[in-house]
Short mmCIF file of C-alpha atoms and ligand atoms in Angstrom, two decimals:
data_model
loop_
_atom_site.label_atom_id
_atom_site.label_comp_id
_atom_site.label_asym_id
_atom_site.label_seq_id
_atom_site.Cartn_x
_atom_site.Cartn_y
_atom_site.Cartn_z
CA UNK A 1 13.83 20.51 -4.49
CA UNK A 2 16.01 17.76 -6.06
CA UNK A 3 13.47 14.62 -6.74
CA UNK A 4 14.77 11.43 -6.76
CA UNK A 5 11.76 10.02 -8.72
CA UNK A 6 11.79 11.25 -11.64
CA UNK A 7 9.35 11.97 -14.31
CA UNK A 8 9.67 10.41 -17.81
CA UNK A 9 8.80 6.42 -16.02
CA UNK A 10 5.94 4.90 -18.00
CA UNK A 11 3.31 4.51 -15.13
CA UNK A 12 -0.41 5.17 -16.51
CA UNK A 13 -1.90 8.93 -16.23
CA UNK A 14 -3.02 9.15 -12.55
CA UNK A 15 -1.57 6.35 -11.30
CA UNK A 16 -1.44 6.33 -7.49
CA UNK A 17 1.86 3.86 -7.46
CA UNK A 18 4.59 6.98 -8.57
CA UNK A 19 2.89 9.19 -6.33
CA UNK A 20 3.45 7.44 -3.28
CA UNK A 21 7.45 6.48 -4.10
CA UNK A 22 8.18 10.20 -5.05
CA UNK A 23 6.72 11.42 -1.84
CA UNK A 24 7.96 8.90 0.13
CA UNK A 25 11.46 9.28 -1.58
CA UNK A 26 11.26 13.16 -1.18
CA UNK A 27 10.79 12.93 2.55
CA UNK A 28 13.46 9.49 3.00
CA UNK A 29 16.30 11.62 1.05
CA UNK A 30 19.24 10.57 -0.90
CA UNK A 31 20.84 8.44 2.02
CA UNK A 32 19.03 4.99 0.72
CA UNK A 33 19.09 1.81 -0.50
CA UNK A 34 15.98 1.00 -2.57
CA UNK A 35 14.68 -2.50 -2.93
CA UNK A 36 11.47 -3.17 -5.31
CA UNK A 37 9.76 -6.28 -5.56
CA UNK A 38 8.55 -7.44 -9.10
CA UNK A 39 5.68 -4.95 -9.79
CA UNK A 40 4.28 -2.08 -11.91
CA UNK A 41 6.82 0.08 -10.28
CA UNK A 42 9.66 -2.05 -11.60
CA UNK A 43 8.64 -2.56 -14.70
CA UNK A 44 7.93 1.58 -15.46
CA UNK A 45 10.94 2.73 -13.76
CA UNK A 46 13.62 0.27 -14.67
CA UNK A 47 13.66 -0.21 -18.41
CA UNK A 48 17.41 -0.40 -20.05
CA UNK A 49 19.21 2.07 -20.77
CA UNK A 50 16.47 4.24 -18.69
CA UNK A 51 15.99 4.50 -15.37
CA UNK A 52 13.91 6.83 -12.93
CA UNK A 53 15.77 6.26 -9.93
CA UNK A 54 17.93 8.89 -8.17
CA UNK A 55 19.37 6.66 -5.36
CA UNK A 56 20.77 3.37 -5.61
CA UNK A 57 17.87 0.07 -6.55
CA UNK A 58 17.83 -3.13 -6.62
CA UNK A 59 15.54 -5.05 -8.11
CA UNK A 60 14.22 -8.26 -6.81
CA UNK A 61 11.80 -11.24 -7.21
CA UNK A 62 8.71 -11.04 -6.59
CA UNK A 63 9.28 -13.17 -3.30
CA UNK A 64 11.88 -11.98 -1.70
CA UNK A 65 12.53 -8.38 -1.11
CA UNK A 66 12.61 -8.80 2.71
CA UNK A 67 15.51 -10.92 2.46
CA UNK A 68 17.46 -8.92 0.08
CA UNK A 69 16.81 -5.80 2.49
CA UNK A 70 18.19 -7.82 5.13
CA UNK A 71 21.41 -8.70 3.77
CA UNK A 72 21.84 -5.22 2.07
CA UNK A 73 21.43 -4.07 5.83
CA UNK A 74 23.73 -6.43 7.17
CA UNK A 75 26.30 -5.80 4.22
CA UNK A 76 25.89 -1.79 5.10
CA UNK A 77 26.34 -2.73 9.30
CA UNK A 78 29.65 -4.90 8.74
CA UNK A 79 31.31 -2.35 6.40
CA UNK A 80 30.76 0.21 9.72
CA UNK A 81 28.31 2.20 7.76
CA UNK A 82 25.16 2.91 10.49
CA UNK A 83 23.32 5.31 8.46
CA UNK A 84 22.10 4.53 5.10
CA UNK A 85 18.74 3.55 5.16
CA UNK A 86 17.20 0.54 3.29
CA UNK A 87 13.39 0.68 1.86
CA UNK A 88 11.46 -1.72 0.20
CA UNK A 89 8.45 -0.40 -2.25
CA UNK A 90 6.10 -3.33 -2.96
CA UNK A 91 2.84 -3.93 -4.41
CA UNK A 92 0.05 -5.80 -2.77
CA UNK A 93 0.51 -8.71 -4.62
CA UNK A 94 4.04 -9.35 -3.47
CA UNK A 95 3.44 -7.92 0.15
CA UNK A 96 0.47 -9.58 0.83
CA UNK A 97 0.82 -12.89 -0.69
CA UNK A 98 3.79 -14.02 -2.45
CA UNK A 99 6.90 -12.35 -0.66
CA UNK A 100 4.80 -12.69 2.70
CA UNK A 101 6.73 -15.46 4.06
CA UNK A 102 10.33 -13.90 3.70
CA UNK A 103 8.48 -10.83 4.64
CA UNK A 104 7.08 -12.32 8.21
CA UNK A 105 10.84 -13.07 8.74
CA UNK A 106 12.32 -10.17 8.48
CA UNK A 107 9.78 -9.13 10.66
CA UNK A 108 10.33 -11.55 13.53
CA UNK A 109 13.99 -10.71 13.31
CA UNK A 110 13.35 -6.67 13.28
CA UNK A 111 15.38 -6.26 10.42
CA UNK A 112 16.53 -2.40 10.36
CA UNK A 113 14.06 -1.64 7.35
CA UNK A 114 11.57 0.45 6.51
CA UNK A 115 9.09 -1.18 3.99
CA UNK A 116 6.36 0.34 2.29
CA UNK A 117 3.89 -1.43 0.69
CA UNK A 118 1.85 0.77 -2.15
CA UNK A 119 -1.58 -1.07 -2.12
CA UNK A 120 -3.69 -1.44 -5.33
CA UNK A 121 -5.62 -4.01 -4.94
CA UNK A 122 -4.48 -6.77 -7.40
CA UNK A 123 -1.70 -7.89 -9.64
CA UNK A 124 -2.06 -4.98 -11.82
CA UNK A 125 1.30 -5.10 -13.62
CA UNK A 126 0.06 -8.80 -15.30
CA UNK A 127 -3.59 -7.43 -16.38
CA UNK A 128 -5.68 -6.92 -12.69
CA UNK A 129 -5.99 -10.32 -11.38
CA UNK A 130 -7.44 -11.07 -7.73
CA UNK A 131 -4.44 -10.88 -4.83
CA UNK A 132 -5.59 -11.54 -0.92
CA UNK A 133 -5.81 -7.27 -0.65
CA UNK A 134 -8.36 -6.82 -3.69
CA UNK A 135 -11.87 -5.98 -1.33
CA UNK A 136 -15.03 -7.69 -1.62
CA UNK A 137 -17.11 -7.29 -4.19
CA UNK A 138 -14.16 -6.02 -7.01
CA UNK A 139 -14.59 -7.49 -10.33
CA UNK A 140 -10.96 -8.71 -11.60
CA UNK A 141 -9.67 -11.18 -14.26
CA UNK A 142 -9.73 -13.87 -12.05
CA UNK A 143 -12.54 -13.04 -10.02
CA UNK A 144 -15.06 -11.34 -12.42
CA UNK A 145 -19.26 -10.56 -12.00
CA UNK A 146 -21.50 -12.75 -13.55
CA UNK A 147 -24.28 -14.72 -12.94
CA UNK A 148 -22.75 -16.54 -9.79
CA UNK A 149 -19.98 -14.49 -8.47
CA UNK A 150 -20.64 -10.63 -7.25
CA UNK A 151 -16.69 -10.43 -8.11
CA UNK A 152 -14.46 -11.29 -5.09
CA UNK A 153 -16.36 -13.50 -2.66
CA UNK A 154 -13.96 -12.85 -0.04
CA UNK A 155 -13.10 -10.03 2.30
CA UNK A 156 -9.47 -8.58 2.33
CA UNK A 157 -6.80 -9.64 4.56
CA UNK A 158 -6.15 -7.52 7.30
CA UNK A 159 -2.14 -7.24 6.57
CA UNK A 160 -1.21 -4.69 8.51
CA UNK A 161 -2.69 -6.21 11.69
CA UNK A 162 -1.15 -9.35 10.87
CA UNK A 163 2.42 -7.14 10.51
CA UNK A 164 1.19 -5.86 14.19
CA UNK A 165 1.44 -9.05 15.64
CA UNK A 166 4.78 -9.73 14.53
CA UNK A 167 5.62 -6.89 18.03
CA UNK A 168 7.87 -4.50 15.56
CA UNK A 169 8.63 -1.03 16.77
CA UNK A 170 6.44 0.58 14.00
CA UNK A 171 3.37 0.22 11.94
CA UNK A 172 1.17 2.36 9.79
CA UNK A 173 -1.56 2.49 7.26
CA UNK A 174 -1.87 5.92 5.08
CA UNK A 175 -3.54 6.70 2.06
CA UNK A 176 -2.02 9.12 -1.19
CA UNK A 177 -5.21 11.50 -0.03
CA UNK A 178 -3.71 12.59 3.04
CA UNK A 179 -0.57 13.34 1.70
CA UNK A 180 0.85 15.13 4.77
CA UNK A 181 0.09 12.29 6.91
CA UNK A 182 1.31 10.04 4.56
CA UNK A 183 4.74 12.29 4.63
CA UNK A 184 4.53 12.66 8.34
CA UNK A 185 4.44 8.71 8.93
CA UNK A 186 7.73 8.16 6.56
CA UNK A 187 9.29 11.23 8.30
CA UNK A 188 8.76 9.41 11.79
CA UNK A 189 9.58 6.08 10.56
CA UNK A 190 12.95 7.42 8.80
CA UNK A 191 14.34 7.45 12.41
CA UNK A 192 13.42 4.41 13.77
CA UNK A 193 15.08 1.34 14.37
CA UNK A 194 14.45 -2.25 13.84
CA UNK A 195 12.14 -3.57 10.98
CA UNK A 196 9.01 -0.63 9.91
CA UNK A 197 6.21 -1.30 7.56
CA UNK A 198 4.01 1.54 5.96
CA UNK A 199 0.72 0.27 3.92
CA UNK A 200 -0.45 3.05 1.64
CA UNK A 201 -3.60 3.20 -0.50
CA UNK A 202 -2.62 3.85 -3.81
CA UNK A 203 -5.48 3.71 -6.48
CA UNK A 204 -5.18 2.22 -10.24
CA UNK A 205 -7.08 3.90 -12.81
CA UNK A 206 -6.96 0.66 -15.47
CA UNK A 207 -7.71 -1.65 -12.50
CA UNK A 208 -10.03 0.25 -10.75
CA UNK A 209 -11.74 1.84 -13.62
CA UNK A 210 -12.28 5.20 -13.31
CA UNK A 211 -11.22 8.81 -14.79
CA UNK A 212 -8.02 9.18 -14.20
CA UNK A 213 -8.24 13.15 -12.85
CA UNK A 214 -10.14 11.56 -9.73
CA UNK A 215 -7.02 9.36 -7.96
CA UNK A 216 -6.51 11.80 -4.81
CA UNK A 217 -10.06 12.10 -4.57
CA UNK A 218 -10.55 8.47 -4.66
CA UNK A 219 -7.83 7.74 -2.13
CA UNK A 220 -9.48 10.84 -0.01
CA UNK A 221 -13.00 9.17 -0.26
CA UNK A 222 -11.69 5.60 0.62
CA UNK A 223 -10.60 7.22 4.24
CA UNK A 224 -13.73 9.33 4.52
CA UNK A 225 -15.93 6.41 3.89
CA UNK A 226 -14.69 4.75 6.86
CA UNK A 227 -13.54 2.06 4.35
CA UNK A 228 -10.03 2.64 4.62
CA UNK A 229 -8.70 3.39 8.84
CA UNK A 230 -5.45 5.68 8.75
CA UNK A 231 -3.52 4.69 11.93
CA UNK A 232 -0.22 4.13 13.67
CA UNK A 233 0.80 1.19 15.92
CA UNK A 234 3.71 2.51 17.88
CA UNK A 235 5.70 -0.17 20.08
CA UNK A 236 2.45 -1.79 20.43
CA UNK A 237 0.34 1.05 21.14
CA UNK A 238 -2.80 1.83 18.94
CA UNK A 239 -3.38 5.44 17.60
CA UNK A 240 -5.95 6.47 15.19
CA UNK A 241 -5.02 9.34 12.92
CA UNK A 242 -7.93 10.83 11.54
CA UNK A 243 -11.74 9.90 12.46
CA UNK A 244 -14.41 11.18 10.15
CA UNK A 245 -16.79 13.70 11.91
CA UNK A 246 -19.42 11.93 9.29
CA UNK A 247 -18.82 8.83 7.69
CA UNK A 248 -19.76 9.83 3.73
CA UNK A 249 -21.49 6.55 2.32
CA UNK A 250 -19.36 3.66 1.00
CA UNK A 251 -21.87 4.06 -2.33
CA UNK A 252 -20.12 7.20 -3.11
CA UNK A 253 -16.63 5.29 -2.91
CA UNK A 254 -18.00 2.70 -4.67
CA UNK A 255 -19.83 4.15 -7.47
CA UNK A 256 -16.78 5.77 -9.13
CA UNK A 257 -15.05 2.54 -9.85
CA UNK A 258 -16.48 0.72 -12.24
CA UNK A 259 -14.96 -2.56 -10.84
CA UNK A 260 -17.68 -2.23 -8.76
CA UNK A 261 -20.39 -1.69 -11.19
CA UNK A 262 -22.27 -4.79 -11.05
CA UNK A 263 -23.03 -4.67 -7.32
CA UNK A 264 -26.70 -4.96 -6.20
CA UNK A 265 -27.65 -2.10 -3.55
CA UNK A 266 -27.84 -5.17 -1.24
CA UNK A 267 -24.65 -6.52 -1.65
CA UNK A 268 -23.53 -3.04 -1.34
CA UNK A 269 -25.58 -2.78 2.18
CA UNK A 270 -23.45 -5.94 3.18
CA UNK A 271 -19.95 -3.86 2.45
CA UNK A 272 -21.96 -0.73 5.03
CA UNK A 273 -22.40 -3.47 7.22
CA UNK A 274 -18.71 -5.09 7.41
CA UNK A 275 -17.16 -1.20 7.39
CA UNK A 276 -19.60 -0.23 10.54
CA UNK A 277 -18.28 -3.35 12.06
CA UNK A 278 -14.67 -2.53 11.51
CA UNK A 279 -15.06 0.81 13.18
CA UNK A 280 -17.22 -0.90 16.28
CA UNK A 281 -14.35 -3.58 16.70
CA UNK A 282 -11.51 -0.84 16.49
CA UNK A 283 -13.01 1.10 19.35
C1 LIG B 1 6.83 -15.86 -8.47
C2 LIG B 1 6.24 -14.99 -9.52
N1 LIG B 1 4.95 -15.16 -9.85
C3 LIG B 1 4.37 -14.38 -10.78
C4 LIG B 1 5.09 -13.40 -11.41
C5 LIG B 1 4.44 -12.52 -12.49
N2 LIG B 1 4.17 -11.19 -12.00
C6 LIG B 1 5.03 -10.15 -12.20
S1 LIG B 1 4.46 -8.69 -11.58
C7 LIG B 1 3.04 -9.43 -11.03
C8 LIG B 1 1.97 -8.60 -10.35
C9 LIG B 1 2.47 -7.82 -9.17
O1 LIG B 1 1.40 -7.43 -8.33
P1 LIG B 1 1.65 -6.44 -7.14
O2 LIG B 1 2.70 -6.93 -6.23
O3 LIG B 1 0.32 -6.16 -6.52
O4 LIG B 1 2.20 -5.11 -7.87
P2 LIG B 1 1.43 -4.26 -9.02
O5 LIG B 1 1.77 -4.90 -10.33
O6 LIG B 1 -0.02 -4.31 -8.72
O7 LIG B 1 2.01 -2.90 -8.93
C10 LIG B 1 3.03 -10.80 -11.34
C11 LIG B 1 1.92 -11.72 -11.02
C12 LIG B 1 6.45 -13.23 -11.03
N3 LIG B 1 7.20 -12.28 -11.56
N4 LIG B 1 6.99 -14.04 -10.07
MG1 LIG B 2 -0.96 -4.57 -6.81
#
């Protein structure tokens, strides 16, 4: 199979970021246009003279890789060419926080993209500091454990209901664990029209602490927890893709990642608490 990923980038042993591109890439095929905001993912597949890109890329700020998908879209339209397609990889930070304005508008004007966001849970490529996706309870730089703070006091934002409301034809939430659902949402979204956002869980070993042979079992646990929900909402209609026959215990999620070290078997009840009530409100 020709991959248009390539190895030889610089990301960390086991990191969860490559994965998700080079499967996404493998199912998308050579007939794209790759934007990347400002992210690990730049920055280990984009050094000069190197590069680990087999289809065109273009690199843009941190803020505004919606709008540069947009006008490579509209560039692609006027010069009569309907088929390339144009994908955005972005990291949490950018997707959830500081591109999310020029994101929401390519959104509300169902821009003909497909954007995947590959979720790690902080601004990893500047040292692991807090972004509005890193959970409750994770120690970063910015929000460490000590004798006040349990890490981050808040909850994360639910981005890819807030995507929902924006009425676009597609959106889905996968995880690197269930790779062939993972593939099998790109594959569908491929073909669609109009703007399409994918969030994937995508686990960092320096972030997230852990051994570095355990990232698809990680990203496997997070969805058998309960802690992470793997669905699709298709022209406004809700589907969920896998249910757990038996939730396994956050704690076991938890207690690999030693971002979560400090947390008190209370605190960790609390996180049982908010994931039951996820699951009770999604029904
Ligand atoms: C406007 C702006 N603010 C801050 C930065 C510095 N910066 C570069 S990458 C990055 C972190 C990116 O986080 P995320 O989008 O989650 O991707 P990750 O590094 O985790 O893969 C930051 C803060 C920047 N490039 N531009
Ligand atoms: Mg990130």
């Amino acid at each position: 199979m020709e991959e248009y990923f390539a190895s030889g980038h610089t990301a960390c042993a086991g990191c969860g970021m490559p994965i998700t591109v080079r499967h996404a890439l493998n199912v998308l095929g050579k007939d794209v246009i790759v934007v990347n905001a400002t992210s690990c993912l730049e920055i280990v597949s984009s050094a000069y003279p190197r590069s680990a890109w087999g289809v065109p890329y273009i690199h843009s700020l941190f803020e505004n890789s919606g709008a540069i998908a947009a006008g490579a879209v509209a560039s692609l339209r006027v010069q009569g060419n309907d088929h390339t397609k144009v994908v955005v990889f972005a990291g949490d930070g950018s997707t959830y926080d500081i591109g999310f304005g020029v994101l929401s508008g390519m959104l509300e004007r169902n821009d003909d993209v497909l954007y995947i966001c590959y979720d790690n849970e902080a601004y990893m490529n500047t040292g692991n500091q807090r972004s509005g996706s890193t959970p409750f309870g994770a120690a970063t730089t910015t929000s460490p454990a000590g004798k006040v703070n349990h890490g981050k006091m808040q909850w994360k934002k639910p981005i890819a209901e807030i995507i929902a409301a924006h009425q676009i034809p597609y959106v889905a939430t996968a995880s690197i664990g269930y790779m062939a659902d993972f593939e099998s949402k790109v594959r569908k979204a491929k073909d669609m029209k109009g703007a399409r956002f994918i969030l994937t869980l995508a686990p960092c070993v320096t972030g997230w602490n852990y051994d570095s042979s355990k990232t698809i079992e990680l990203a496997k646990l997070a969805v058998d927890t309960g802690l992470w929900m793997l669905y699709e909402i298709e022209d406004g209609k809700f589907k969920l893709s896998l249910r757990p026959q038996q939730f396994k215990p956050v704690a076991d999620y938890l207690k690999m990642q030693a971002r979560f070290k400090h947390l008190s078997e209370e605190q960790i009840k609390t996180i049982q608490e908010h994931m039951n009530k996820a699951w009770a409100e999604m029904k």
